[in-house]
Short mmCIF file of N, CA and C in Angstrom, two decimals:
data_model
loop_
_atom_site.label_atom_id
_atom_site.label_comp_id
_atom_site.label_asym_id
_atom_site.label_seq_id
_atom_site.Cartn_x
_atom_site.Cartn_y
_atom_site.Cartn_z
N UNK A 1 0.85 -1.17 0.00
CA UNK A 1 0.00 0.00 0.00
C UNK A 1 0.90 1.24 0.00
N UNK A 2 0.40 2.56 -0.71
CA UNK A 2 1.52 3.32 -0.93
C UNK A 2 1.44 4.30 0.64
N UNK A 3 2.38 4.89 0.85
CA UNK A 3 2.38 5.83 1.84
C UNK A 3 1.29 6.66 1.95
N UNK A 4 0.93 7.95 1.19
CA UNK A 4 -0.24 8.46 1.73
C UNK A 4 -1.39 7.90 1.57
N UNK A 5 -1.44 6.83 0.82
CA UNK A 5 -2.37 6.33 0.62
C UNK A 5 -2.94 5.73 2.32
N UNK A 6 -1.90 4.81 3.02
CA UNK A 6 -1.60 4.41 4.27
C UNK A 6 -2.38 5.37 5.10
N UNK A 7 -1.59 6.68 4.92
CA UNK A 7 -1.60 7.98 6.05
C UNK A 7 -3.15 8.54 6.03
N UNK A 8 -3.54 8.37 5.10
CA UNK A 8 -5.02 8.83 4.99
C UNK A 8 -5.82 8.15 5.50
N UNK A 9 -5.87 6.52 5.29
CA UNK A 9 -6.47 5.32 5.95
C UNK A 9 -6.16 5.67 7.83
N UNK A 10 -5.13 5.91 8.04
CA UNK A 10 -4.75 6.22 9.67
C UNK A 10 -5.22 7.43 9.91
N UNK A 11 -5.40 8.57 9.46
CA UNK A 11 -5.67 9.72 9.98
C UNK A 11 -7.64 9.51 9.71
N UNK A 12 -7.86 8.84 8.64
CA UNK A 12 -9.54 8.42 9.06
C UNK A 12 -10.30 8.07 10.19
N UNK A 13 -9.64 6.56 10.15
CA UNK A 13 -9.75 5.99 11.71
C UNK A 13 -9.64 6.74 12.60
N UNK A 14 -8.30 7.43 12.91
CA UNK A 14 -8.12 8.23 14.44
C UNK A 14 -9.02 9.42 14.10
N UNK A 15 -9.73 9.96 13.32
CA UNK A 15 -10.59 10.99 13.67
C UNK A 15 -11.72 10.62 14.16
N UNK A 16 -12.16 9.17 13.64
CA UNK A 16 -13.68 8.35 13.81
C UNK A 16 -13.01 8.00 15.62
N UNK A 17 -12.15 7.81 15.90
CA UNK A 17 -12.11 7.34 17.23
C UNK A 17 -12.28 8.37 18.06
N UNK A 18 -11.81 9.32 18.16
CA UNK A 18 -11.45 10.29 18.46
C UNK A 18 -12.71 11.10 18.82
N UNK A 19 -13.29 11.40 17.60
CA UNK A 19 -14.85 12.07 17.73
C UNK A 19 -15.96 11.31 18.78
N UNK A 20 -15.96 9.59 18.38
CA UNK A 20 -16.67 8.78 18.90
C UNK A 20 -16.52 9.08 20.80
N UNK A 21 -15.33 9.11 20.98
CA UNK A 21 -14.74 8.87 22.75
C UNK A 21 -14.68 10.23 23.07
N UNK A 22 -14.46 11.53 22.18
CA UNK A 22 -15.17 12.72 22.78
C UNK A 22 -17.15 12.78 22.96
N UNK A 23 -17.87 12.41 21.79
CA UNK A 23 -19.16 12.46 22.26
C UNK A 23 -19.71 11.04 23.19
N UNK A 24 -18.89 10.61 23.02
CA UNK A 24 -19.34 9.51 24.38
C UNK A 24 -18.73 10.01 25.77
N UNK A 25 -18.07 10.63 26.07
CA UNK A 25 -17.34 10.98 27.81
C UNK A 25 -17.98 12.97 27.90
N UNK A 26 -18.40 13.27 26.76
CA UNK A 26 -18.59 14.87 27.20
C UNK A 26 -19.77 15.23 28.39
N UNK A 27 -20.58 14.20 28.72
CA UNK A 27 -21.20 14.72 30.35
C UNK A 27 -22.35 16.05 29.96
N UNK A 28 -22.73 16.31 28.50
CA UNK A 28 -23.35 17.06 28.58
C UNK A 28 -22.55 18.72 28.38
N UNK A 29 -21.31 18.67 28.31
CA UNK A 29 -20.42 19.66 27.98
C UNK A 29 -20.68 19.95 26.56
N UNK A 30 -20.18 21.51 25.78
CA UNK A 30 -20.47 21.17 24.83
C UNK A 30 -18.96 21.17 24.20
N UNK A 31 -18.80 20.78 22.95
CA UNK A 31 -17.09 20.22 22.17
C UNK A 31 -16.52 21.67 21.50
N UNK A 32 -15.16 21.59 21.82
CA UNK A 32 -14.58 22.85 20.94
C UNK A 32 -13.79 21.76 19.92
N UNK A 33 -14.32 22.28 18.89
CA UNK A 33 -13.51 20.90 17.56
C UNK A 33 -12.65 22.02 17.25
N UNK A 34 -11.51 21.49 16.94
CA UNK A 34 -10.52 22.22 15.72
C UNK A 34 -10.10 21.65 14.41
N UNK A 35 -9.88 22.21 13.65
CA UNK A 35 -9.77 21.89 12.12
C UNK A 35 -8.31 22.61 11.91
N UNK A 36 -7.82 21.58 11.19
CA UNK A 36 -6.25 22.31 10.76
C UNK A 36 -5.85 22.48 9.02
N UNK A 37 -5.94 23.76 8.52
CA UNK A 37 -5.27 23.10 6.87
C UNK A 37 -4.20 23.67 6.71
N UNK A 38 -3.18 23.25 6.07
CA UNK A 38 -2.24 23.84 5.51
C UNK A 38 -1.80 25.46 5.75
N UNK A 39 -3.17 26.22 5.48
CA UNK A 39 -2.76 27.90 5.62
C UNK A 39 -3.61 28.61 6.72
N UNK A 40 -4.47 27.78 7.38
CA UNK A 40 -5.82 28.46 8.51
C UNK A 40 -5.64 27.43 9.62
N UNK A 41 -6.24 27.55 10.31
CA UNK A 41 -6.77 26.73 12.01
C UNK A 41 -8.30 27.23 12.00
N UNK A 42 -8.77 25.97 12.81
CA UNK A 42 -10.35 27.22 13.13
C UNK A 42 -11.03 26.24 13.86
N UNK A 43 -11.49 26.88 14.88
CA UNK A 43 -12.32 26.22 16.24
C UNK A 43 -13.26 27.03 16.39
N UNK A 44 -14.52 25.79 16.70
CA UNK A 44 -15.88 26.35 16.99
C UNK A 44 -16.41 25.20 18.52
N UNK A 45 -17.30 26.36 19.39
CA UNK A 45 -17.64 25.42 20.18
C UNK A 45 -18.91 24.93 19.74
N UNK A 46 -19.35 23.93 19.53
CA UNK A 46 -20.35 22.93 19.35
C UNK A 46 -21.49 22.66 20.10
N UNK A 47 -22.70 22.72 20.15
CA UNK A 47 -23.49 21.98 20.97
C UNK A 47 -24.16 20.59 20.07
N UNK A 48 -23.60 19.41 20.74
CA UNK A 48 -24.14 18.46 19.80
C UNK A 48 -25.71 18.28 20.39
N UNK A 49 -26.73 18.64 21.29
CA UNK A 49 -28.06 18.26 21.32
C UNK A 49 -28.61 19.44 20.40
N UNK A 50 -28.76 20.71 20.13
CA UNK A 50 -29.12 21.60 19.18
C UNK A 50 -28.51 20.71 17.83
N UNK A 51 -27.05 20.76 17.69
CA UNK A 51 -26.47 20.40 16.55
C UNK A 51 -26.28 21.85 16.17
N UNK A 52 -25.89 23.16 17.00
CA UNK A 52 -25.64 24.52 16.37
C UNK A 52 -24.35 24.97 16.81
N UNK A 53 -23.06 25.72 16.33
CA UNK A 53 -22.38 26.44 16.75
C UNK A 53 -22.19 27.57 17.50
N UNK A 54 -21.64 27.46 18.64
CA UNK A 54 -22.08 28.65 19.17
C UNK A 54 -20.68 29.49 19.58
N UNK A 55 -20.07 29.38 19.50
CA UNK A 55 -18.89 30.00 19.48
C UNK A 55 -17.64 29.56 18.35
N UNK A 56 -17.08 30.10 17.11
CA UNK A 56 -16.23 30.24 16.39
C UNK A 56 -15.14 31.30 16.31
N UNK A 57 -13.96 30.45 16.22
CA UNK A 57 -12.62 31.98 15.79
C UNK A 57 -11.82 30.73 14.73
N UNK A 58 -10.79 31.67 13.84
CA UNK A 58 -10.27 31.08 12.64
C UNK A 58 -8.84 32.09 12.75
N UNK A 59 -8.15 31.75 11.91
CA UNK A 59 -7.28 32.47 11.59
C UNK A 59 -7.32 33.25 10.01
N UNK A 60 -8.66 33.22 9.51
CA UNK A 60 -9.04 33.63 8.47
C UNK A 60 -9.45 35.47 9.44
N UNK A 61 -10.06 35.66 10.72
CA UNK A 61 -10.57 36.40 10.93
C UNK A 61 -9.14 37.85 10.88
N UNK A 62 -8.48 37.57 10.91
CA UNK A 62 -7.42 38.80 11.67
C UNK A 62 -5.90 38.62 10.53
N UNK A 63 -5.18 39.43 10.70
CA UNK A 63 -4.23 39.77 9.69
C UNK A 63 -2.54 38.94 9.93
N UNK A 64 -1.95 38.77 9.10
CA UNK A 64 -1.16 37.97 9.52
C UNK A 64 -0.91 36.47 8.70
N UNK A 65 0.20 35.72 9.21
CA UNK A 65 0.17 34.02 8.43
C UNK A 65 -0.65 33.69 9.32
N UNK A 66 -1.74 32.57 8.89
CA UNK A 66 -2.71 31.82 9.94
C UNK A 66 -1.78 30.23 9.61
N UNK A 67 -0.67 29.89 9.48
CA UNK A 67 -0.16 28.42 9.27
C UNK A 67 0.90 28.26 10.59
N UNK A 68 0.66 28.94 11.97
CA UNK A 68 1.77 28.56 12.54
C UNK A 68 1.66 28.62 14.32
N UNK A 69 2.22 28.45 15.15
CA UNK A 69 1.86 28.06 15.96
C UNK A 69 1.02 29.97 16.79
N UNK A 70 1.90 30.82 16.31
CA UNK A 70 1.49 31.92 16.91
C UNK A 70 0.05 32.15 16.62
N UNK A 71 -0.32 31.59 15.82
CA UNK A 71 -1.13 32.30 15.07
C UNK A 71 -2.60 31.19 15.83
N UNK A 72 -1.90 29.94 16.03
CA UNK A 72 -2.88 29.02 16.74
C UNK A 72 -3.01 29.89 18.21
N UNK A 73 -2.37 29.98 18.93
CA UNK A 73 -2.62 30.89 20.01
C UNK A 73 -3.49 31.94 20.21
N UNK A 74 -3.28 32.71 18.87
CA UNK A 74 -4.09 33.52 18.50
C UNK A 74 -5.47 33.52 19.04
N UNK A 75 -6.19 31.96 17.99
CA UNK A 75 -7.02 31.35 17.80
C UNK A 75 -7.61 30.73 19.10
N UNK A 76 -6.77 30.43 19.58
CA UNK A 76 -7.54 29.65 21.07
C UNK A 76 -7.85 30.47 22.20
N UNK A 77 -7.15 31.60 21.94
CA UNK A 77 -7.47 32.79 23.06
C UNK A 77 -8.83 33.36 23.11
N UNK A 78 -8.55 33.22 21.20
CA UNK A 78 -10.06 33.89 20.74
C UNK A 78 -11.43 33.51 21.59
N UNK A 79 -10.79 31.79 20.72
CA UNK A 79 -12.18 31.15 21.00
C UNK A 79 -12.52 31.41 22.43
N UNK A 80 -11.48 31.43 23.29
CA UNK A 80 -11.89 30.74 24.71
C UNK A 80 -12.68 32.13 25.58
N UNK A 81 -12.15 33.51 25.10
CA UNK A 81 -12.66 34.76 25.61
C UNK A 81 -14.34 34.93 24.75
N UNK A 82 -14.80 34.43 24.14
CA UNK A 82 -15.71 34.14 23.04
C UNK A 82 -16.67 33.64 23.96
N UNK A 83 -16.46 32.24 24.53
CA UNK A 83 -16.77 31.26 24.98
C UNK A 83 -17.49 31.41 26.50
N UNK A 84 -16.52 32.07 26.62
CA UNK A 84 -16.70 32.73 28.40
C UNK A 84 -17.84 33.73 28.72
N UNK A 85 -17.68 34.76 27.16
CA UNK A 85 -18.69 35.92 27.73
C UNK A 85 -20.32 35.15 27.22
N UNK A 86 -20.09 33.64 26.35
CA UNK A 86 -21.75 33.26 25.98
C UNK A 86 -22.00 32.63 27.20
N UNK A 87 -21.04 32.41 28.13
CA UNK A 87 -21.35 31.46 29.12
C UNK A 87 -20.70 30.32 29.52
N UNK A 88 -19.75 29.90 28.22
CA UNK A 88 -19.39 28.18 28.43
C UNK A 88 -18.03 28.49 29.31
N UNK A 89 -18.16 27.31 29.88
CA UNK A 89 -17.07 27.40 31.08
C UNK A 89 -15.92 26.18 30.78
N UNK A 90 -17.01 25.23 30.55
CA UNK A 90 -16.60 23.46 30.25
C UNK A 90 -16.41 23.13 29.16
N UNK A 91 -15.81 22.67 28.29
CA UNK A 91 -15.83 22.18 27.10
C UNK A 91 -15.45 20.67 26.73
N UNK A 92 -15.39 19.67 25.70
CA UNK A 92 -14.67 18.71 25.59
C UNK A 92 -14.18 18.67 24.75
N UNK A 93 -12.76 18.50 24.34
CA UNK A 93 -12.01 18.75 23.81
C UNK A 93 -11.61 17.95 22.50
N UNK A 94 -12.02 18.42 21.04
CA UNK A 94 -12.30 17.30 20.25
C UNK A 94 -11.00 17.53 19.44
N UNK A 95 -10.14 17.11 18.94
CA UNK A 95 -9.21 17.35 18.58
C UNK A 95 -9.16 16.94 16.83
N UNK A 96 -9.89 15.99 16.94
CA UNK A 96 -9.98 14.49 15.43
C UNK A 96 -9.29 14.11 15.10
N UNK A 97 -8.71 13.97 13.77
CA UNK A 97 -7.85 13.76 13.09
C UNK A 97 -6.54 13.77 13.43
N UNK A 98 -6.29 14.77 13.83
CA UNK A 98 -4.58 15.35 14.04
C UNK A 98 -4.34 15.08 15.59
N UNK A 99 -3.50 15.12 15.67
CA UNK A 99 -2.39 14.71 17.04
C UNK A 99 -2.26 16.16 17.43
N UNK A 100 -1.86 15.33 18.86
CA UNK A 100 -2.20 16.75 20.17
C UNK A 100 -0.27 16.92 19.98
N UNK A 101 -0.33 18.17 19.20
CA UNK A 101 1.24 18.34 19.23
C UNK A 101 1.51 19.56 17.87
N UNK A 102 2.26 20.40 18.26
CA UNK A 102 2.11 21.25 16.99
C UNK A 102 0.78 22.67 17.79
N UNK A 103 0.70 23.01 16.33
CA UNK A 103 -0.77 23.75 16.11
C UNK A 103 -1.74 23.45 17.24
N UNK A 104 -1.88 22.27 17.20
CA UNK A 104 -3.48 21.77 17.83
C UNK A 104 -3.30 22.28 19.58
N UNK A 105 -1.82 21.55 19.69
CA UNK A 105 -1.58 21.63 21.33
C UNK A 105 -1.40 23.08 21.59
N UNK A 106 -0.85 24.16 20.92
CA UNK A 106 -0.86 25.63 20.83
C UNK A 106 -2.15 25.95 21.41
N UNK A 107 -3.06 25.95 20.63
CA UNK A 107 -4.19 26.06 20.46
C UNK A 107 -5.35 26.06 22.07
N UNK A 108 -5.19 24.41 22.03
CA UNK A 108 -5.57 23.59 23.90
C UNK A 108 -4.85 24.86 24.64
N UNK A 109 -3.36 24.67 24.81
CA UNK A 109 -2.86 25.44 25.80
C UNK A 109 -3.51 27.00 25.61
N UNK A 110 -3.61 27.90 24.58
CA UNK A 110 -3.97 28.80 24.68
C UNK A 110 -5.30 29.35 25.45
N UNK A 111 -6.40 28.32 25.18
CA UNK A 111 -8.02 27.98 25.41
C UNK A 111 -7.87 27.73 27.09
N UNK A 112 -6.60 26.75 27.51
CA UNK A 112 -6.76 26.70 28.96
C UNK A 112 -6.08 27.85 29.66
N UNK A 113 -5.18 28.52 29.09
CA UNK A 113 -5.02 29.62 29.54
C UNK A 113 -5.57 31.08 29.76
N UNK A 114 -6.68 30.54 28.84
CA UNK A 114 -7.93 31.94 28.82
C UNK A 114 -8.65 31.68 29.62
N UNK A 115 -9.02 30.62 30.25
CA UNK A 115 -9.95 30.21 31.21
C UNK A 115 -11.08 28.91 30.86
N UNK A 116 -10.29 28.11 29.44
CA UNK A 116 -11.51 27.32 29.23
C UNK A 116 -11.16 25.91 29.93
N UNK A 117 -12.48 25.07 30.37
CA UNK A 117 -12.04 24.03 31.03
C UNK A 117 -11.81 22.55 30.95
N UNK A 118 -10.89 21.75 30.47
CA UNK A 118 -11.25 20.73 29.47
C UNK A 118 -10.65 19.48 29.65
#
C-alpha cells in the first residue's frame, strides 16, 4: 500500500475514534472541535443536542500568516474569551484527526489559559 495512501487510511480511523470517545465521555459539555489546513486553524464550540455552533474563531478572521503556531494561540485565546462571555465554562475537547502536538496543542494550551475548562 503506498504511503499516503496508508496515512489517509490512519488519519480516518483516528478521527472516527477520536470524535466517537469525545461524544461519548462529554457529560453534557459542549465540544470545541478544531480543524487544521495547511494555511488556517479554526475552532468552533459545538453543541451536539441543538447540533448549532455557538462559538467560532479562525485564523481567516485577523491579519497575519494563519499556518503557525502563533497564530494558533491567536485562535484559542479567541475562541476561549468568546466562549466565556456566551457562558461556556466546560468544554470537551475534540481534537480528530490530528495529534495533540504542533498547532493543535498551541491552540488547547492557549483555550486553557484563557480560562476554558477541558
Amino acid at each position: 500500500m503506498k504511503t499516503q495512501k496508508r496515512i489517509s487510511i490512519r488519519r480516518r480511523r483516528r478521527g472516527f475514534r477520536v470524535h466517537n470517545r469525545v461524544r461519548r465521555d462529554r457529560n453534557g459539555r459542549a465540544r470545541l472541535s478544531v480543524f487544521r489546513s495547511n494555511k488556517h486553524i479554526y475552532a468552533q464550540v459545538i453543541d451536539d443536542q441543538s447540533g448549532r455552533t455557538l462559538v467560532a474563531a479562525s485564523t481567516t478572521e485577523g491579519d497575519g500568516p494563519g499556518g503557525n503556531c502563533d497564530a494558533a494561540k491567536a485562535v484559542g485565546q479567541r475562541v476561549a474569551e468568546r466562549a466565556i462571555e456566551a457562558g461556556i465554562k466546560d468544554v470537551a475537547f475534540d481534537r480528530g484527526k490530528f495529534g495533540y502536538h504542533g498547532r493543535i496543542a498551541s491552540l488547547a494550551d492557549a483555550a486553557r489559559e484563557a480560562g476554558l475548562n477541558f
